[in-house]
XYZ file of C-alpha atoms in Angstrom:
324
model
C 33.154 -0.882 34.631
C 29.449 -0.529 35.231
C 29.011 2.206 33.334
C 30.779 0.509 29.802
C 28.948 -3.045 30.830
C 25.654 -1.195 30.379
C 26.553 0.524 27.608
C 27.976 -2.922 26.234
C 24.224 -4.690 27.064
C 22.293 -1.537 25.479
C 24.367 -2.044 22.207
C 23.350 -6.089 22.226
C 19.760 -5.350 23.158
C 19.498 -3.107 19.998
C 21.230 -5.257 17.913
C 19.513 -8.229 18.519
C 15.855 -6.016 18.153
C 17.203 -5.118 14.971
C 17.622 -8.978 13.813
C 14.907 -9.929 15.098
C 12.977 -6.893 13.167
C 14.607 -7.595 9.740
C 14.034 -11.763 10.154
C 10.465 -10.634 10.855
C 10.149 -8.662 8.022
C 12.064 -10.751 5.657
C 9.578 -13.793 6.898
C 6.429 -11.675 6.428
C 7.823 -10.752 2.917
C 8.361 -14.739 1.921
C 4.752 -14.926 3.175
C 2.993 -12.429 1.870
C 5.092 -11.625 -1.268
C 2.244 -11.471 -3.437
C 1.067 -8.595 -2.136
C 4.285 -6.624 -1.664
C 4.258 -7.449 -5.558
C 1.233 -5.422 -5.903
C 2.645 -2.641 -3.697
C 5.762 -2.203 -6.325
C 3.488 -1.164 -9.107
C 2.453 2.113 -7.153
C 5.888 1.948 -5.509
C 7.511 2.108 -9.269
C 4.394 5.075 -10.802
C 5.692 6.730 -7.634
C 9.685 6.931 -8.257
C 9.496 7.572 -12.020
C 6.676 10.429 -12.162
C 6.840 11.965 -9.233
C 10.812 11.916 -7.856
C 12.442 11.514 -10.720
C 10.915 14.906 -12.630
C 12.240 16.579 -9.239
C 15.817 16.363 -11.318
C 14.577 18.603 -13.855
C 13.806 21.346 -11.090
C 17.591 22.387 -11.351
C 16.992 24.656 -14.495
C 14.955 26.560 -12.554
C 17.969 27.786 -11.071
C 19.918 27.756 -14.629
C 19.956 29.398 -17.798
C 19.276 25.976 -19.357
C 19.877 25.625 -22.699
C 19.042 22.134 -24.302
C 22.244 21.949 -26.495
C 24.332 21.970 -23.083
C 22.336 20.016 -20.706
C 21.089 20.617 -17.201
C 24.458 20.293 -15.879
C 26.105 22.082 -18.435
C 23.664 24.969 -18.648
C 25.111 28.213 -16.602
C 24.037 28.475 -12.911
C 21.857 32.019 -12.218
C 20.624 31.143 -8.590
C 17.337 32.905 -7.992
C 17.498 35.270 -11.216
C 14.524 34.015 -12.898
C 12.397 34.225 -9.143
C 13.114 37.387 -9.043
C 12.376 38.355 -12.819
C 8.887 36.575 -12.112
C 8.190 38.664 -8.382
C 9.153 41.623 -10.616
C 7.176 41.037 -13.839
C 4.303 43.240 -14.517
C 2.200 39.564 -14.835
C 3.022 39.076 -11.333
C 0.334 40.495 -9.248
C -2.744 40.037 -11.225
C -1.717 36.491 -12.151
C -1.327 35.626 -8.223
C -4.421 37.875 -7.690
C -6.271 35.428 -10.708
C -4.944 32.243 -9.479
C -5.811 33.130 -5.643
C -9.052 34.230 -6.090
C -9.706 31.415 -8.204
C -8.587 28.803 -6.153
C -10.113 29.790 -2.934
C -13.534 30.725 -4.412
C -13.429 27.245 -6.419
C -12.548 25.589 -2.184
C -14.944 27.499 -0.364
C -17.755 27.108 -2.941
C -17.422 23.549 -3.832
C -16.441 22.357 -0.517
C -19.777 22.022 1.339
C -21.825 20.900 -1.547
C -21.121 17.202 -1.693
C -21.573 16.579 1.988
C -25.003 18.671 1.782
C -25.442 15.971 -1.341
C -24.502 13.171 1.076
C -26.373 13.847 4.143
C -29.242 14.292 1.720
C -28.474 10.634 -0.133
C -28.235 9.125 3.075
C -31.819 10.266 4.167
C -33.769 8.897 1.063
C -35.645 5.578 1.033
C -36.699 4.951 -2.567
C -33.311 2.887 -3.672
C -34.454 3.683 -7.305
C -34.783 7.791 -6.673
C -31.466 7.446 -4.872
C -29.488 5.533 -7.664
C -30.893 7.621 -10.329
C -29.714 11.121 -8.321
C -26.235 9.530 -8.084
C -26.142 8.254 -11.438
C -27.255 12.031 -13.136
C -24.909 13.686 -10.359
C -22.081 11.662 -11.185
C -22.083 11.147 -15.212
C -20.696 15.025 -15.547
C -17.406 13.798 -13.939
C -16.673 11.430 -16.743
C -17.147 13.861 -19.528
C -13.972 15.087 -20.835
C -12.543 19.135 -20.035
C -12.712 19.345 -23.776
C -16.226 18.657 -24.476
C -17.168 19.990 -20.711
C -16.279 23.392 -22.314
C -17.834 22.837 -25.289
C -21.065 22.659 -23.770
C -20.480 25.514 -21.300
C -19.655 27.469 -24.458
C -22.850 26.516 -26.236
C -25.150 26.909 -23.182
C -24.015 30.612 -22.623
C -23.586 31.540 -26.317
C -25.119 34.959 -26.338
C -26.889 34.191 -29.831
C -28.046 30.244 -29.450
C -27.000 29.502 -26.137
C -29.937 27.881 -24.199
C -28.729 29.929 -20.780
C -29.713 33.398 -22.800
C -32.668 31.784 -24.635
C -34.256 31.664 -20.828
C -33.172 34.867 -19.991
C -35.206 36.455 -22.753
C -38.041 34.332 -22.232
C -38.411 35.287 -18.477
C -37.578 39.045 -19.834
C -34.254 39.250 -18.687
C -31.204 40.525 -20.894
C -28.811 39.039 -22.169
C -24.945 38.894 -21.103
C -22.031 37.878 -22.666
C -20.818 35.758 -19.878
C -17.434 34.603 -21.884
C -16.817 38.466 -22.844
C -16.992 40.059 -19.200
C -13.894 39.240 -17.286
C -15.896 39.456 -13.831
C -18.189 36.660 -14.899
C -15.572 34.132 -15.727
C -14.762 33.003 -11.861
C -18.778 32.530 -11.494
C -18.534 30.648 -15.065
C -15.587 28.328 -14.108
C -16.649 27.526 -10.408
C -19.862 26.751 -10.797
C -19.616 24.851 -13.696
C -16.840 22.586 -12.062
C -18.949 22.138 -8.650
C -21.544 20.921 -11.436
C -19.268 18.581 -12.888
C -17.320 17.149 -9.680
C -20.010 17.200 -6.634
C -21.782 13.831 -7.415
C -18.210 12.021 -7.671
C -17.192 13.877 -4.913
C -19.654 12.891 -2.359
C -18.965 9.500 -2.563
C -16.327 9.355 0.030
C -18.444 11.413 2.514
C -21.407 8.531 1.236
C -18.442 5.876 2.367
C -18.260 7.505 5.620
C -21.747 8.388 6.627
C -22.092 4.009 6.227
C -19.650 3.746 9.297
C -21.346 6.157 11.292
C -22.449 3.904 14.400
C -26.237 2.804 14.039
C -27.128 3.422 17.879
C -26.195 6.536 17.768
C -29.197 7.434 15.693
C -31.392 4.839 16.971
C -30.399 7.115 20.790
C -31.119 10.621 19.102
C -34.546 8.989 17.577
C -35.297 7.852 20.972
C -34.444 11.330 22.543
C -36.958 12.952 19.923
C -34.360 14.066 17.361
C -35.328 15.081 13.870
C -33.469 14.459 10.299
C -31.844 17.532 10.920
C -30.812 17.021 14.323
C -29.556 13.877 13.630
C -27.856 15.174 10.441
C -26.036 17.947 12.458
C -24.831 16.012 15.686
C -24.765 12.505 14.654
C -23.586 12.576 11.046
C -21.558 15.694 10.776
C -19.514 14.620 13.636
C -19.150 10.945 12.072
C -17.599 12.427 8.417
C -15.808 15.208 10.326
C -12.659 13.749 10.206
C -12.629 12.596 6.510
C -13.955 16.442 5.505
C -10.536 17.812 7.737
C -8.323 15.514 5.838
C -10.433 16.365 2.682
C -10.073 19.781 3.164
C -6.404 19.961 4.194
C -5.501 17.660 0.684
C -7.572 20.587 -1.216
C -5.433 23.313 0.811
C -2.304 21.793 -0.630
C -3.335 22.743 -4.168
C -4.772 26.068 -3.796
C -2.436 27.479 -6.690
C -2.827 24.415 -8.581
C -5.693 24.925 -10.462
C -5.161 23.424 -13.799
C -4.498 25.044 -16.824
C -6.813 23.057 -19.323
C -10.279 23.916 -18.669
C -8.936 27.043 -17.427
C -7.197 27.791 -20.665
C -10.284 26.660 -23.012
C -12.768 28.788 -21.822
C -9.920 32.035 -22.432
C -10.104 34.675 -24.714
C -9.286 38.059 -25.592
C -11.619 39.236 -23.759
C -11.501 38.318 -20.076
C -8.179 37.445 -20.562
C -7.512 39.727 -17.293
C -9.200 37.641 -15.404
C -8.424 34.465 -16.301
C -4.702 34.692 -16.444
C -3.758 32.177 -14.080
C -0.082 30.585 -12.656
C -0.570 27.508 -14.824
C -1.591 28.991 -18.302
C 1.253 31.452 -17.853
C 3.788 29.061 -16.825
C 2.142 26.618 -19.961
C 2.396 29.976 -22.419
C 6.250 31.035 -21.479
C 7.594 27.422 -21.809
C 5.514 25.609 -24.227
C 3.554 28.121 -26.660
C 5.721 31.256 -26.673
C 7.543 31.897 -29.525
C 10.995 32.538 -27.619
C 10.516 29.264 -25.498
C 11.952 30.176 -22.366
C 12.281 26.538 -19.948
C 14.232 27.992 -17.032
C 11.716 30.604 -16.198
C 8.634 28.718 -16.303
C 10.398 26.111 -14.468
C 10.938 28.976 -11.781
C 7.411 29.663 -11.964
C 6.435 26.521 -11.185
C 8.800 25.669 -8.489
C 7.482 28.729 -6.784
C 4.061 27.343 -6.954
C 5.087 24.058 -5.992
C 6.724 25.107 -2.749
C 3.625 27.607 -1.759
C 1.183 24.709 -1.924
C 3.485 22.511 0.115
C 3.803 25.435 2.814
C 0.069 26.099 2.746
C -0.066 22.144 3.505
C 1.893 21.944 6.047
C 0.445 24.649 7.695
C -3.129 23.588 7.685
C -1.699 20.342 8.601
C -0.556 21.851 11.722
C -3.136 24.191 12.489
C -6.184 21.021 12.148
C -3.362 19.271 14.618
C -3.562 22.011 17.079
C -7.384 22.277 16.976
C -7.811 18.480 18.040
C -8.635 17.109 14.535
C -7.888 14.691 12.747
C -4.221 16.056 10.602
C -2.700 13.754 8.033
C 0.788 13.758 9.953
């Protein structure tokens, strides 16, 4: 009898939390519906872009044809995984994409915190607007005319890049027609583009960093650098973890339109990459082929996701701050 009358209490004591958790919440919605209103419109970008798409994945594991449908298309399992681990493409694109990817993280990473810390230093409000305002306008040009004038700068004729190479004696290289020059081309020229915009989230940070801190480390004798390495860095060091664990999710995901502009015959072994390929076999092939592409880009979809989780855990384990 004891043991089913505290059973029978536990089950009203939940039950009664629960009511008292939904009247709360339906009460705090009738209050505040305005802004659960604005919360939809993500909500609603959310559901139709990003979870309904996840529908189309099934062809990955089909022989889709668009005459039958995704249902009606034959099921093939893991037949087009395997054509793609056994393709010819497959190692150099994954050796492309990799390299890519982790040169374009490791290289770009530290640059807009070094840009940052060095903002945050400056006292002339006009030199320090008009360094944010050159370092961020290259963010807002389009990929299209981004490569334009990468292609211009470097042309080996006019280009203004080999103009100062012969004028401080140097020759001349084809930058666009080696294929080992076209990771330095593509990084660098992206860190160019994206560091000012970048920053300004480690700039958001750095203003919450706690004043006394560096009025103490001024007091103890501390220099810009000293205060910069164990008063700022350890202020933005959580925002760079989550930062860095975000990029770590989309180390395959590189992007195949600045990537596939600056292509050619020419370094076209190098600059293969997942995303080109996968836009090549299912959009500009002439025997369109949506099932294996699809497979393609499942595969590169689930990578990232295990890469993210991963780092997730492993910044977890090491006592920073993780997203989860």
């Amino acid at each position: 009898m004891d043991i089913s009358a505290s059973k029978s209490n536990t089950l009203s004591t939940v039950v009664v939390k629960k009511e008292n958790y939904l009247f709360r919440l339906k009460k705090n919605a009738s209050n505040h519906w305005q802004l659960y209103l604005l919360m939809l419109l993500p909500i609603i970008y959310l559901i139709i872009f990003k979870y309904v798409p996840m529908y189309g994945a099934l062809i990955a594991f089909k022989n889709y044809l668009p005459t039958k449908g995704v249902w009606g298309s034959e099921w093939v399992g893991l037949k087009h995984f395997d054509r793609f681990f056994h393709s010819y493409e497959f190692v150099r694109i994954m050796k492309n994409t990799v390299l890519l990817s982790i040169y374009s993280l490791f290289a770009g990473f530290p640059f807009p915190i070094i840009l940052a810390l060095s903002l945050n230093y400056v006292n002339s409000r006009f030199f320090k607007k008009s360094v944010q305002m050159i370092t961020y306008a290259p963010h807002f040009i389009s990929v299209v005319v981004m490569v334009g004038i990468i292609l211009q700068m470097m042309d080996p004729r006019v280009g203004l890049i080999q103009k100062l190479m012969k004028y401080f004696g140097l020759p001349t290289i084809n930058f666009m027609g080696i294929p080992e020059w076209f990771s330095h081309v593509f990084v660098w020229s992206g860190i160019w583009q994206n560091v000012g915009f970048s920053c300004i989230i480690y700039l958001a940070a750095l203003a919450a960093v706690d004043p006394s801190l560096h009025e103490a480390a001024v007091v103890d004798g501390a220099n810009k650098v000293r205060r910069m390495w164990h008063v700022d860095l350890p202020g933005i060091m959580p925002v760079a973890v989550i930062l860095l664990i975000m990029n770590t999710g989309h180390v395959l995901d590189i992007g195949f339109e600045k990537v596939l502009l600056l292509q050619n015959p020419l370094n076209m072994s190098s600059s293969e990459v997942i995303d080109t390929f996968v836009y090549k076999v299912g959009l500009a092939s002439t025997a369109i082929n949506y099932s294996y592409s699809s497979a393609i880009g499942l595969f590169k979809s689930v990578i990232n996701l295990i890469l993210l989780v991963l780092v997730n855990r492993i910044a977890r384990q090491l006592g920073q701050t993780s997203l989860w």
